[in-house]
Every structure is written in C-alpha cells, then in structure tokens.
CSV table of C-alpha atoms in Angstrom, one decimal:
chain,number,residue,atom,x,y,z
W,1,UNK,CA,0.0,0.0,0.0
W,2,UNK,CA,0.9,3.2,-0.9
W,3,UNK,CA,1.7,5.8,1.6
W,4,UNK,CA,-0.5,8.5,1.2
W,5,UNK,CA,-3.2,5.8,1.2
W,6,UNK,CA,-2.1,4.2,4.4
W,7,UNK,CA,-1.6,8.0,6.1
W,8,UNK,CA,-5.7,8.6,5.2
W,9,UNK,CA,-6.4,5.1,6.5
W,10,UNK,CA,-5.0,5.8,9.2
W,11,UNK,CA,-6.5,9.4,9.7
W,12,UNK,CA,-10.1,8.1,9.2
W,13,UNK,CA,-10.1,5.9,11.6
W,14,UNK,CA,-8.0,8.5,13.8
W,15,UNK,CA,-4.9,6.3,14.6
W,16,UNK,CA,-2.4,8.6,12.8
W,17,UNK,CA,-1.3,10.1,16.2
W,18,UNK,CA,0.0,7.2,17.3
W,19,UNK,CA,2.8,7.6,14.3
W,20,UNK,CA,4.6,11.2,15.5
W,21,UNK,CA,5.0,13.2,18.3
W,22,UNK,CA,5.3,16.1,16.6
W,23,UNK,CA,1.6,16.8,16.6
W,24,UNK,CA,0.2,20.7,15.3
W,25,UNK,CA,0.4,23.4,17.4
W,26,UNK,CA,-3.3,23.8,19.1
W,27,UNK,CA,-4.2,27.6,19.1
W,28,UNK,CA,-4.2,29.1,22.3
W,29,UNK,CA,-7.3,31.6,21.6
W,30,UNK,CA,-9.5,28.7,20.2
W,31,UNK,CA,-12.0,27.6,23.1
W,32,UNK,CA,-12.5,24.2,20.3
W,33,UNK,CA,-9.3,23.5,20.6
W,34,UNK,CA,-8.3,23.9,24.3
W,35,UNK,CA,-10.4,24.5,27.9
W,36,UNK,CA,-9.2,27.1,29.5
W,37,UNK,CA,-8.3,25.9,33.7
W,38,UNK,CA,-9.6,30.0,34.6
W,39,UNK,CA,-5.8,30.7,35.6
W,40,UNK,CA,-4.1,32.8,32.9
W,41,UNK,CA,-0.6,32.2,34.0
W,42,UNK,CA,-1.2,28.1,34.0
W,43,UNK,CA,-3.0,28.4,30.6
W,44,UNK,CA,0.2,30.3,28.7
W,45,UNK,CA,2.0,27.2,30.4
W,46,UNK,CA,-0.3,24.6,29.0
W,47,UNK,CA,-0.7,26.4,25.3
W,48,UNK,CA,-4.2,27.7,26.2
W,49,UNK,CA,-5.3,25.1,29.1
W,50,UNK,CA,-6.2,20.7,28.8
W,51,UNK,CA,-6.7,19.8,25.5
W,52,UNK,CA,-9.8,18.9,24.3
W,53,UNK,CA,-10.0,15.2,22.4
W,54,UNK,CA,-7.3,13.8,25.2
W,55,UNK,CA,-7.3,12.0,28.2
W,56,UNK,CA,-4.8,14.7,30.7
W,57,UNK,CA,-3.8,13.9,34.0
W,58,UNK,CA,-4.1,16.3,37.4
W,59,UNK,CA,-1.9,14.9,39.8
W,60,UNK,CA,-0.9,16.0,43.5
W,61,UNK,CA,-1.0,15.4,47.0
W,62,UNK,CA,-3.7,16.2,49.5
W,63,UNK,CA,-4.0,19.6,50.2
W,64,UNK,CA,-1.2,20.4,47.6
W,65,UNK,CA,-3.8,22.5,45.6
W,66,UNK,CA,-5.0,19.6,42.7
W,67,UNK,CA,-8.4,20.4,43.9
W,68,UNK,CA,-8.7,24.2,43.8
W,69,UNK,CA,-7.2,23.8,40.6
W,70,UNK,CA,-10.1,21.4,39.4
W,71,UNK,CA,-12.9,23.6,40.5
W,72,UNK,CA,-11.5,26.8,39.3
W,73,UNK,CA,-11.2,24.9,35.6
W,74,UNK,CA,-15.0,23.8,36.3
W,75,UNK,CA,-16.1,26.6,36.9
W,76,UNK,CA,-14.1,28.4,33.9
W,77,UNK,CA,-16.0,25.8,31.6
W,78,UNK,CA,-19.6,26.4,33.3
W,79,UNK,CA,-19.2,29.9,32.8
W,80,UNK,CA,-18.6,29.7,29.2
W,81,UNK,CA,-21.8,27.8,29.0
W,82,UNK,CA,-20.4,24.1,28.7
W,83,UNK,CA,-21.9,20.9,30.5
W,84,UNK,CA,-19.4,19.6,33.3
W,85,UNK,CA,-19.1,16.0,34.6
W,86,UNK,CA,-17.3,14.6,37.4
W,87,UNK,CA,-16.5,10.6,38.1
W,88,UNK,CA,-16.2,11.1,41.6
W,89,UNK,CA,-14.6,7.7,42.5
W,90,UNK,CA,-15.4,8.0,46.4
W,91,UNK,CA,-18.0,10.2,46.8
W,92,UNK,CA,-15.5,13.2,47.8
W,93,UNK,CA,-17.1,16.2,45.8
W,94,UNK,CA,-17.8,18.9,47.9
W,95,UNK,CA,-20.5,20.8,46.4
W,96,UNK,CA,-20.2,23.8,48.6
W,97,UNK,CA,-16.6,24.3,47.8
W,98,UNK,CA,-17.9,23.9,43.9
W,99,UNK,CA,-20.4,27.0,44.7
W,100,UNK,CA,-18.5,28.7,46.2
W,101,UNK,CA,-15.4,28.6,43.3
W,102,UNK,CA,-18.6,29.7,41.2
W,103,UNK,CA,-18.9,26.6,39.2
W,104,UNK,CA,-22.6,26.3,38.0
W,105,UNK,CA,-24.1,23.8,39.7
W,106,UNK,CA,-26.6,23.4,36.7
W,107,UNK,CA,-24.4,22.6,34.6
W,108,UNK,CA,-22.7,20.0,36.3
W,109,UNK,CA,-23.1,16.1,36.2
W,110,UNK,CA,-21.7,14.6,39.6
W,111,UNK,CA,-21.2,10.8,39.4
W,112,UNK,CA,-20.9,9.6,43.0
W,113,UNK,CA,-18.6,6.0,43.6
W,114,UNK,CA,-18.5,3.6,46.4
W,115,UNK,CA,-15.0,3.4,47.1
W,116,UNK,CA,-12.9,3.3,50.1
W,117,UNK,CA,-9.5,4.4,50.5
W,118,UNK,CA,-9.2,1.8,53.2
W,119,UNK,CA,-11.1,-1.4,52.0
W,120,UNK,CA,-9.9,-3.7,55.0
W,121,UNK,CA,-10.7,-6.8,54.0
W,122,UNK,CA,-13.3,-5.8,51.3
W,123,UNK,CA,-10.8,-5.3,48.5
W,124,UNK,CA,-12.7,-7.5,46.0
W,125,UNK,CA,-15.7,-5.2,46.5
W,126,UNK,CA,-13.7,-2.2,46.1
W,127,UNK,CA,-12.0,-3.4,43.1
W,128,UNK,CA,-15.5,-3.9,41.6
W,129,UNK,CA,-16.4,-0.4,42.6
W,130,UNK,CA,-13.2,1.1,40.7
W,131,UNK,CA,-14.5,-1.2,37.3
W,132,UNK,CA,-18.0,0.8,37.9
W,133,UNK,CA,-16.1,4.2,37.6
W,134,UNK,CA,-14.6,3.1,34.5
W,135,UNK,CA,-17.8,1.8,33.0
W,136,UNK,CA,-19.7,5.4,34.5
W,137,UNK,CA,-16.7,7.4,32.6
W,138,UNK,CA,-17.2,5.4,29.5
W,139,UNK,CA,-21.0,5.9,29.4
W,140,UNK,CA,-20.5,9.9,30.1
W,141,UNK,CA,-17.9,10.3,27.1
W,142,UNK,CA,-19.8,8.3,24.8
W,143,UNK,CA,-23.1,10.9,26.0
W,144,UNK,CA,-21.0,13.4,24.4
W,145,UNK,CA,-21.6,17.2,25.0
W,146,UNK,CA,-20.0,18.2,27.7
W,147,UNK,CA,-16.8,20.4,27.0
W,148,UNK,CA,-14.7,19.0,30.3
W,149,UNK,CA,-14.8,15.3,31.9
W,150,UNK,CA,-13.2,14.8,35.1
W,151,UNK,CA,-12.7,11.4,36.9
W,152,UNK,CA,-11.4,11.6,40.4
W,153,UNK,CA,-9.6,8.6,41.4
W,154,UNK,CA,-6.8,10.7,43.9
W,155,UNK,CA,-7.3,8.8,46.8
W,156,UNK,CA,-8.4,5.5,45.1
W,157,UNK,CA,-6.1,2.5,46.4
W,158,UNK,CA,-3.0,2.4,44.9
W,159,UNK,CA,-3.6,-1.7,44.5
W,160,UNK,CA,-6.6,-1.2,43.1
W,161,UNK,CA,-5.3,0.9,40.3
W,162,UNK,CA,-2.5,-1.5,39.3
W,163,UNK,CA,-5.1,-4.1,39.3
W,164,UNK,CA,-7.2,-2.7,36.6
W,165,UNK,CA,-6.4,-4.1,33.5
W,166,UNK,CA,-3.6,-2.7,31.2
W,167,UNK,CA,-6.3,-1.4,28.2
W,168,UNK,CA,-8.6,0.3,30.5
W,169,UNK,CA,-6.9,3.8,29.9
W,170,UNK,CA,-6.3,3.6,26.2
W,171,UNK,CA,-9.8,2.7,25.7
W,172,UNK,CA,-10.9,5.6,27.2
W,173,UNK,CA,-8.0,7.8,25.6
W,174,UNK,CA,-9.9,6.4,22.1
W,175,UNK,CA,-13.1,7.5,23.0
W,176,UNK,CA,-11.8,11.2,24.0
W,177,UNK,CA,-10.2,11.5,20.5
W,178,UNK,CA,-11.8,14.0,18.3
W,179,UNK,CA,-14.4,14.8,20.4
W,180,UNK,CA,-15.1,18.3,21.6
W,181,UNK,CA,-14.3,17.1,24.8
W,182,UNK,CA,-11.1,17.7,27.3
W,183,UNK,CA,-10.7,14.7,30.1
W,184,UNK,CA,-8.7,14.8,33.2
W,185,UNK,CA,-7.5,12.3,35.3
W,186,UNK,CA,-7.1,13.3,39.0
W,187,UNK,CA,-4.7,11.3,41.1
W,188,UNK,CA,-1.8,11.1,43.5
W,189,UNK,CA,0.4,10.1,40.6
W,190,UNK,CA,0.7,9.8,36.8
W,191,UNK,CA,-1.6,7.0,35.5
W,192,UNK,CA,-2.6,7.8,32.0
W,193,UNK,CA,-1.8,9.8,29.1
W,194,UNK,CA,-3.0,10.2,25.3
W,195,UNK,CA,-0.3,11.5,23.2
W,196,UNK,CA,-1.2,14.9,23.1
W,197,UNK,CA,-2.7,15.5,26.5
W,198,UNK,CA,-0.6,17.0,29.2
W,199,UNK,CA,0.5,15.7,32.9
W,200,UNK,CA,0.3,18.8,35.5
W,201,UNK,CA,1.4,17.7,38.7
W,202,UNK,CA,0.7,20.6,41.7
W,203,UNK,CA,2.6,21.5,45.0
W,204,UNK,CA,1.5,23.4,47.7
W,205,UNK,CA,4.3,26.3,48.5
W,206,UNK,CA,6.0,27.1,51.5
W,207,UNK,CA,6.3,30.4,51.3
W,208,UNK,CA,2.7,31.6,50.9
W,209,UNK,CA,-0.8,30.0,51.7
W,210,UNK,CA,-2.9,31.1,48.2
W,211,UNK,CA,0.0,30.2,45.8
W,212,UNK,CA,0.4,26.6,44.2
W,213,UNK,CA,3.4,25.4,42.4
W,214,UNK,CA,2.9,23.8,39.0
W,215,UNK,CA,5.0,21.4,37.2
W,216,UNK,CA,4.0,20.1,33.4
W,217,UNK,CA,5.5,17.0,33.5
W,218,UNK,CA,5.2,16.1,30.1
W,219,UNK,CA,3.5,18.4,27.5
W,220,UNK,CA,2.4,18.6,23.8
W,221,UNK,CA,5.5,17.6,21.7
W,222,UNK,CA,5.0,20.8,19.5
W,223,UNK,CA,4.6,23.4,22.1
W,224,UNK,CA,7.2,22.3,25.2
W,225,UNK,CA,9.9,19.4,25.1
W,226,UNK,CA,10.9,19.9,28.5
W,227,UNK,CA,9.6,19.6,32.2
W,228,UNK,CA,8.0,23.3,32.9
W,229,UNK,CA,7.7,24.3,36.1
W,230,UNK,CA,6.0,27.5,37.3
W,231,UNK,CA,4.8,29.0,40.7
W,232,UNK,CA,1.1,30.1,39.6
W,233,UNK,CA,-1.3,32.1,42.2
W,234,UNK,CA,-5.1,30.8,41.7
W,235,UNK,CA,-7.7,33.7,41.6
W,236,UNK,CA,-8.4,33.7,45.4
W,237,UNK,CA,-11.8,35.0,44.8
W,238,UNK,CA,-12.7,31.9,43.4
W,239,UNK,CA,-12.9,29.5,46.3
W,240,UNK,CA,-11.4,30.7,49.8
W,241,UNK,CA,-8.8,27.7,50.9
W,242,UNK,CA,-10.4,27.7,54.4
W,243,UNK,CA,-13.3,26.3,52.7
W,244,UNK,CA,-11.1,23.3,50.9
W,245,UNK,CA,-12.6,19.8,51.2
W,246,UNK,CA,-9.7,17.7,52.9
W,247,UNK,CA,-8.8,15.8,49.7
W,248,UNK,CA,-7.7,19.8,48.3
C-alpha cells in the first residue's frame, strides 16, 4: 500500500497520532481546541489550558492544591456555557466548595462511587467499585456534549489501580479522540496519558498559603519538550482555601 493511502487510513479511523510526536500546534485563543483551567498564568504554560479530544492527568498530593485547581477549571468551563461531569470515584465532591469557586451547579453532572480508600478486607468489592467508575466514565464520554470530563480517582487505592487491566486507559483515551471534549484524570500520581494531553502535577508552596506550584510534567510535543515548572497564584476569589474539602 501506498503511503499516502495508508496515512488517510489511518487518519479516518483516527490512529495517525500514534505515528509522531510532533503533533500541530493547538491555538491558544481557540476555546475548540483547548479549555481554559480559569488561571491565565497556568494556561500560557499549557498552550491555552487541557486539550480537548485527550485524556490529561491532574496529579498531586492532598491539600497540595490539585483540587482548587479542578474547580477553578470547572467553573471556567460552566461559565462559558459548557456541560461539566465529574467521576467522583469515592464520593468526595464537595458541592459547597464547587459554589463557592462559582462553578454552575446546573451545569454540572456529579457521578458519586462507592470506594474506600481503606477497604480492609473488602478489597474484591472495592476493586469492583473502581471497574463501575470506568464503565460510568465510558457511558459519560460516549453521551457526548459536555466540554470537560473529570474522573477523580486521587485517593483511590493504589492496588486497586495497578489491578485494573492494562487497556482500560487507552480505551478511554480512544473514545476522548476527536471529540469536543477535554478529560482529566485526577490522582496522586501519573496513570494515564494520550499522546497529546498534558500531565500537570501541583505542589503546595511554603512560602505563601494562596500560591500553588505547577509542574507540566510532560506536554504537547509541539509546544514544550521539557519539564516546565512554574509557581502560579489561583484567583483567590474563586474558592477561599479555608473552605477546601480535605482531599484539596
């Protein structure tokens, strides 16, 4: 087979990323291409914010800021009149916190999980829970329409991520491509990537209690080769840090 035949078989049936790194350059002004976290100084860092069509990951510690950071890109895509969903692994949302960073509650689809962060002895039954959460994000992205999908898995067992099987995350990296749609994968620590999403991983600073640190871990091949790291301060107005859920 030719090449140029094999490149557009390839391109219909949206597997020619998988071929080059060197993917185009997403415009930073296009809210189609990108969603915007609500953080100008973190969006000239990302090329315009998560983009939209990949699976990106959030990643953190409690309390280093991964949460303020999710709510503030909420409620950035609520107020540009997008739908919102959140796969909230177990049950952890805070919904006043949400308010209060002015993310429009009416515009926002809240998937709640059974999961423990300390089965005991029920791991099996946890395990299963995790496979729900998968399933739940599946059904959401294949809905469609909504601008950003969020699955919260940060304080999921460790074990019970490694357990799930190796395909789960490229699955749902397929069904993100070439939709309208930008995912995000919260967590503790890197899990999953599609080739053109980005891995932002947030620390809490020292010196001063409104400022987070971020670090893109790995970005967009065409706009940043190399680990990025920037201290960032969140719009304060959005959501006072007193008012964090725990798992912040």
């Amino acid at each position: 087979m030719a090449r140029p035949a094999l490149e557009a078989l390839l391109r219909e049936h949206r597997l020619d990323r998988t071929l080059t790194t060197a993917l185009p350059p997403l415009d930073p002004h296009d809210e189609g291409a990108v969603a915007s976290t609500g953080c100008s100084g973190l969006d000239a860092q990302l090329g315009g914010g998560f983009p939209r069509g990949q699976l990106s990951e959030l990643i953190g510690l409690r309390s280093a800021g991964r949460t303020t950071l999710l709510l503030q890109t909420l409620a950035a895509a609520t107020a540009r009149g997008e739908l919102v969903a959140v796969i909230d692994a177990l049950d952890m949302f805070d919904v006043a916190s949400a308010v209060a960073a002015k993310v429009d509650i009416d515009r926002l689809l809240w998937v709640r999980g059974h999961m423990t962060a300390h089965p005991g002895l029920c791991g099996d039954t946890n395990q299963r829970a995790l496979e729900q959460v998968v399933r739940a994000l599946a059904l959401v992205l294949q809905a469609g329409s909504f601008g950003v999908v969020v699955c919260d898995v940060a304080e999921a067992p460790a074990e019970a991520l490694r357990r799930l099987p190796f395909p789960t995350w490229l699955r749902i990296q397929r069904m993100l491509e070439g939709s309208q749609t930008a995912g995000v994968l919260l967590g503790r620590e890197s899990m999953a990537r599609s080739s053109a999403g980005l891995t932002v991983r947030v620390d809490r600073t020292a010196d001063e209690a409104r400022r987070i640190q971020t670090h893109v871990v790995r970005a967009r091949a065409s706009n940043q080769t190399a680990r990025d790291r920037k201290s960032t301060r969140l719009n304060s107005s959005h959501i006072p840090l007193s008012r964090m859920p725990s798992s912040a």
